[in-house]
mmCIF file of C-alpha atoms in Angstrom:
data_model
loop_
_atom_site.group_PDB
_atom_site.id
_atom_site.type_symbol
_atom_site.label_atom_id
_atom_site.label_comp_id
_atom_site.label_asym_id
_atom_site.label_seq_id
_atom_site.Cartn_x
_atom_site.Cartn_y
_atom_site.Cartn_z
ATOM 1 C CA MET A 1 -14.267 10.526 -29.942
ATOM 2 C CA THR A 2 -13.370 7.201 -28.275
ATOM 3 C CA LEU A 3 -15.089 4.084 -29.486
ATOM 4 C CA LEU A 4 -15.526 1.124 -27.169
ATOM 5 C CA ASP A 5 -16.884 -2.326 -27.887
ATOM 6 C CA ASP A 6 -20.643 -2.690 -27.391
ATOM 7 C CA ASP A 7 -20.123 -3.739 -23.765
ATOM 8 C CA ASN A 8 -18.010 -0.613 -23.027
ATOM 9 C CA GLU A 9 -14.825 -2.675 -22.890
ATOM 10 C CA PRO A 10 -11.623 -1.695 -24.689
ATOM 11 C CA ARG A 11 -10.809 -3.733 -27.777
ATOM 12 C CA ARG A 12 -8.230 -6.413 -27.072
ATOM 13 C CA GLN A 13 -4.867 -6.685 -28.796
ATOM 14 C CA VAL A 14 -1.731 -8.749 -28.248
ATOM 15 C CA GLY A 15 1.845 -7.527 -28.395
ATOM 16 C CA ALA A 16 5.376 -8.857 -28.076
ATOM 17 C CA LEU A 17 8.167 -7.223 -26.080
ATOM 18 C CA PRO A 18 11.228 -8.338 -28.073
ATOM 19 C CA PHE A 19 14.474 -8.483 -26.108
ATOM 20 C CA ARG A 20 17.983 -9.901 -26.342
ATOM 21 C CA LEU A 21 21.197 -9.568 -24.396
ATOM 22 C CA GLY A 22 23.689 -7.169 -25.958
ATOM 23 C CA ARG A 23 27.415 -7.860 -26.286
ATOM 24 C CA ASP A 24 27.819 -6.200 -22.887
ATOM 25 C CA GLY A 25 25.444 -8.759 -21.333
ATOM 26 C CA LYS A 26 22.760 -6.123 -20.736
ATOM 27 C CA PRO A 27 19.213 -6.359 -22.148
ATOM 28 C CA LYS A 28 18.199 -4.572 -25.340
ATOM 29 C CA ILE A 29 14.608 -3.941 -26.457
ATOM 30 C CA LEU A 30 13.498 -3.795 -30.090
ATOM 31 C CA LEU A 31 10.883 -1.191 -30.991
ATOM 32 C CA VAL A 32 9.213 -0.614 -34.362
ATOM 33 C CA THR A 33 7.507 2.462 -35.752
ATOM 34 C CA SER A 34 3.751 2.403 -36.215
ATOM 35 C CA ARG A 35 2.668 2.663 -39.837
ATOM 36 C CA GLU A 36 0.455 5.731 -39.522
ATOM 37 C CA SER A 37 1.886 8.006 -36.825
ATOM 38 C CA ARG A 38 5.501 6.689 -36.911
ATOM 39 C CA ARG A 39 5.576 6.477 -33.083
ATOM 40 C CA TRP A 40 7.869 3.934 -31.448
ATOM 41 C CA VAL A 41 5.796 0.908 -30.368
ATOM 42 C CA ILE A 42 6.122 -2.830 -29.816
ATOM 43 C CA PRO A 43 4.921 -5.277 -32.476
ATOM 44 C CA LYS A 44 1.212 -5.788 -31.798
ATOM 45 C CA GLY A 45 -2.094 -6.558 -33.431
ATOM 46 C CA TRP A 46 -5.511 -8.142 -33.159
ATOM 47 C CA PRO A 47 -6.027 -11.659 -31.805
ATOM 48 C CA MET A 48 -5.910 -14.333 -34.512
ATOM 49 C CA LYS A 49 -8.482 -17.080 -34.949
ATOM 50 C CA GLY A 50 -6.941 -20.470 -34.242
ATOM 51 C CA ARG A 51 -3.929 -19.012 -32.394
ATOM 52 C CA LYS A 52 -3.406 -18.573 -28.670
ATOM 53 C CA PRO A 53 -2.684 -14.942 -27.639
ATOM 54 C CA PHE A 54 1.059 -15.583 -27.160
ATOM 55 C CA GLN A 55 1.237 -17.244 -30.602
ATOM 56 C CA ALA A 56 -0.492 -14.258 -32.209
ATOM 57 C CA ALA A 57 1.981 -11.909 -30.468
ATOM 58 C CA ALA A 58 4.906 -13.924 -31.860
ATOM 59 C CA ARG A 59 3.339 -13.785 -35.334
ATOM 60 C CA GLU A 60 3.041 -9.978 -35.114
ATOM 61 C CA ALA A 61 6.744 -9.792 -34.150
ATOM 62 C CA TYR A 62 7.591 -11.799 -37.281
ATOM 63 C CA GLU A 63 5.349 -9.758 -39.609
ATOM 64 C CA GLU A 64 6.368 -6.325 -38.258
ATOM 65 C CA ALA A 65 10.041 -6.915 -37.453
ATOM 66 C CA GLY A 66 11.192 -10.270 -38.864
ATOM 67 C CA LEU A 67 11.768 -11.692 -35.392
ATOM 68 C CA ARG A 68 11.957 -15.363 -34.441
ATOM 69 C CA GLY A 69 12.421 -16.542 -30.891
ATOM 70 C CA ALA A 70 10.927 -17.957 -27.718
ATOM 71 C CA VAL A 71 7.691 -16.273 -26.650
ATOM 72 C CA GLY A 72 6.424 -16.454 -23.078
ATOM 73 C CA LYS A 73 3.013 -18.062 -22.660
ATOM 74 C CA ARG A 74 1.972 -15.660 -19.885
ATOM 75 C CA PRO A 75 1.611 -11.899 -20.362
ATOM 76 C CA ILE A 76 4.009 -9.699 -18.396
ATOM 77 C CA GLY A 77 1.430 -6.923 -18.285
ATOM 78 C CA HIS A 78 -1.049 -4.927 -20.299
ATOM 79 C CA TYR A 79 -1.521 -1.277 -21.231
ATOM 80 C CA LEU A 80 -4.156 0.943 -22.809
ATOM 81 C CA TYR A 81 -3.761 3.207 -25.826
ATOM 82 C CA GLN A 82 -5.898 5.075 -28.341
ATOM 83 C CA LYS A 83 -5.695 3.485 -31.788
ATOM 84 C CA ARG A 84 -6.426 5.923 -34.588
ATOM 85 C CA LEU A 85 -8.574 4.270 -37.253
ATOM 86 C CA LYS A 86 -8.475 5.059 -40.968
ATOM 87 C CA ASN A 87 -11.746 7.020 -40.635
ATOM 88 C CA LEU A 88 -9.948 9.197 -38.004
ATOM 89 C CA ASP A 89 -12.038 7.871 -35.102
ATOM 90 C CA ALA A 90 -10.089 6.495 -32.161
ATOM 91 C CA VAL A 91 -10.698 3.246 -30.369
ATOM 92 C CA LEU A 92 -9.450 2.363 -26.895
ATOM 93 C CA CYS A 93 -7.341 -0.802 -26.994
ATOM 94 C CA GLN A 94 -5.920 -2.951 -24.227
ATOM 95 C CA VAL A 95 -2.709 -4.717 -25.272
ATOM 96 C CA LYS A 96 -1.603 -7.893 -23.477
ATOM 97 C CA VAL A 97 2.208 -7.971 -23.664
ATOM 98 C CA PHE A 98 4.165 -11.224 -23.990
ATOM 99 C CA PRO A 99 7.959 -11.414 -23.659
ATOM 100 C CA LEU A 100 9.833 -12.552 -26.775
ATOM 101 C CA LYS A 101 13.462 -13.652 -26.406
ATOM 102 C CA VAL A 102 14.819 -12.982 -29.892
ATOM 103 C CA ARG A 103 16.926 -15.750 -31.430
ATOM 104 C CA LYS A 104 17.000 -14.466 -34.999
ATOM 105 C CA GLN A 105 16.224 -11.238 -36.848
ATOM 106 C CA LEU A 106 15.449 -11.883 -40.516
ATOM 107 C CA LYS A 107 16.552 -9.457 -43.235
ATOM 108 C CA HIS A 108 13.260 -9.795 -45.117
ATOM 109 C CA PHE A 109 9.775 -9.904 -43.599
ATOM 110 C CA PRO A 110 6.233 -8.867 -44.618
ATOM 111 C CA GLU A 111 6.266 -5.247 -43.331
ATOM 112 C CA GLU A 112 9.968 -4.446 -43.850
ATOM 113 C CA HIS A 113 9.245 -1.437 -46.094
ATOM 114 C CA GLN A 114 6.545 0.003 -43.812
ATOM 115 C CA ARG A 115 8.425 0.316 -40.516
ATOM 116 C CA GLU A 116 11.690 1.334 -38.936
ATOM 117 C CA LEU A 117 13.282 -0.934 -36.338
ATOM 118 C CA ARG A 118 15.762 -0.033 -33.626
ATOM 119 C CA TRP A 119 17.329 -1.737 -30.621
ATOM 120 C CA PHE A 120 17.227 0.373 -27.453
ATOM 121 C CA THR A 121 18.471 0.038 -23.906
ATOM 122 C CA PRO A 122 15.475 -0.497 -21.600
ATOM 123 C CA ALA A 123 15.735 3.099 -20.320
ATOM 124 C CA GLU A 124 15.846 4.489 -23.885
ATOM 125 C CA ALA A 125 12.923 2.253 -24.953
ATOM 126 C CA ALA A 126 10.810 3.407 -21.986
ATOM 127 C CA GLU A 127 11.517 7.041 -22.948
ATOM 128 C CA ALA A 128 10.848 6.457 -26.679
ATOM 129 C CA VAL A 129 7.322 5.039 -26.322
ATOM 130 C CA SER A 130 4.396 7.419 -25.793
ATOM 131 C CA GLU A 131 2.192 5.106 -23.729
ATOM 132 C CA PRO A 132 2.979 5.386 -19.980
ATOM 133 C CA GLY A 133 1.656 1.850 -19.383
ATOM 134 C CA LEU A 134 4.010 0.389 -21.977
ATOM 135 C CA ALA A 135 6.943 2.368 -20.542
ATOM 136 C CA ALA A 136 6.136 0.903 -17.090
ATOM 137 C CA ILE A 137 6.061 -2.656 -18.512
ATOM 138 C CA ILE A 138 9.459 -2.127 -20.189
ATOM 139 C CA ARG A 139 10.983 -0.759 -16.963
ATOM 140 C CA ALA A 140 9.512 -3.562 -14.843
ATOM 141 C CA ALA A 141 10.518 -6.328 -17.278
ATOM 142 C CA CYS A 142 14.125 -5.176 -17.398
ATOM 143 C CA ARG A 143 14.805 -4.658 -13.705
ATOM 144 C CA THR A 144 17.629 -6.819 -12.498
#
């Protein structure tokens, strides 16, 4: 069963696409595992009262992966996915994705014991995620 908001719209989320240049000068993408299904995803979550969407995306990147950096104020895209709720229902979510140029990766952060983190090449990251829309955003963002 898919649950939509009362107005038949997907629920809105914000996410960060964390990237940095590797020693070889080529971009790397950081993915985290989701807590429940352990799929590779980007840091994301619900909008936060009192924070602009890009600020909330940066906060999620800190909480889920210990990342600090410069977040873009404009989304680079959005994608849809089915979020599995604790009661086993699913809800359709639309995630607005903001680029995050990582300056620092902290050793300790709020969800450090709940997730795995890994840096991928853009091609590997696009293959690792299950959502075709997110894979397309990763490919498009990393074209040179």
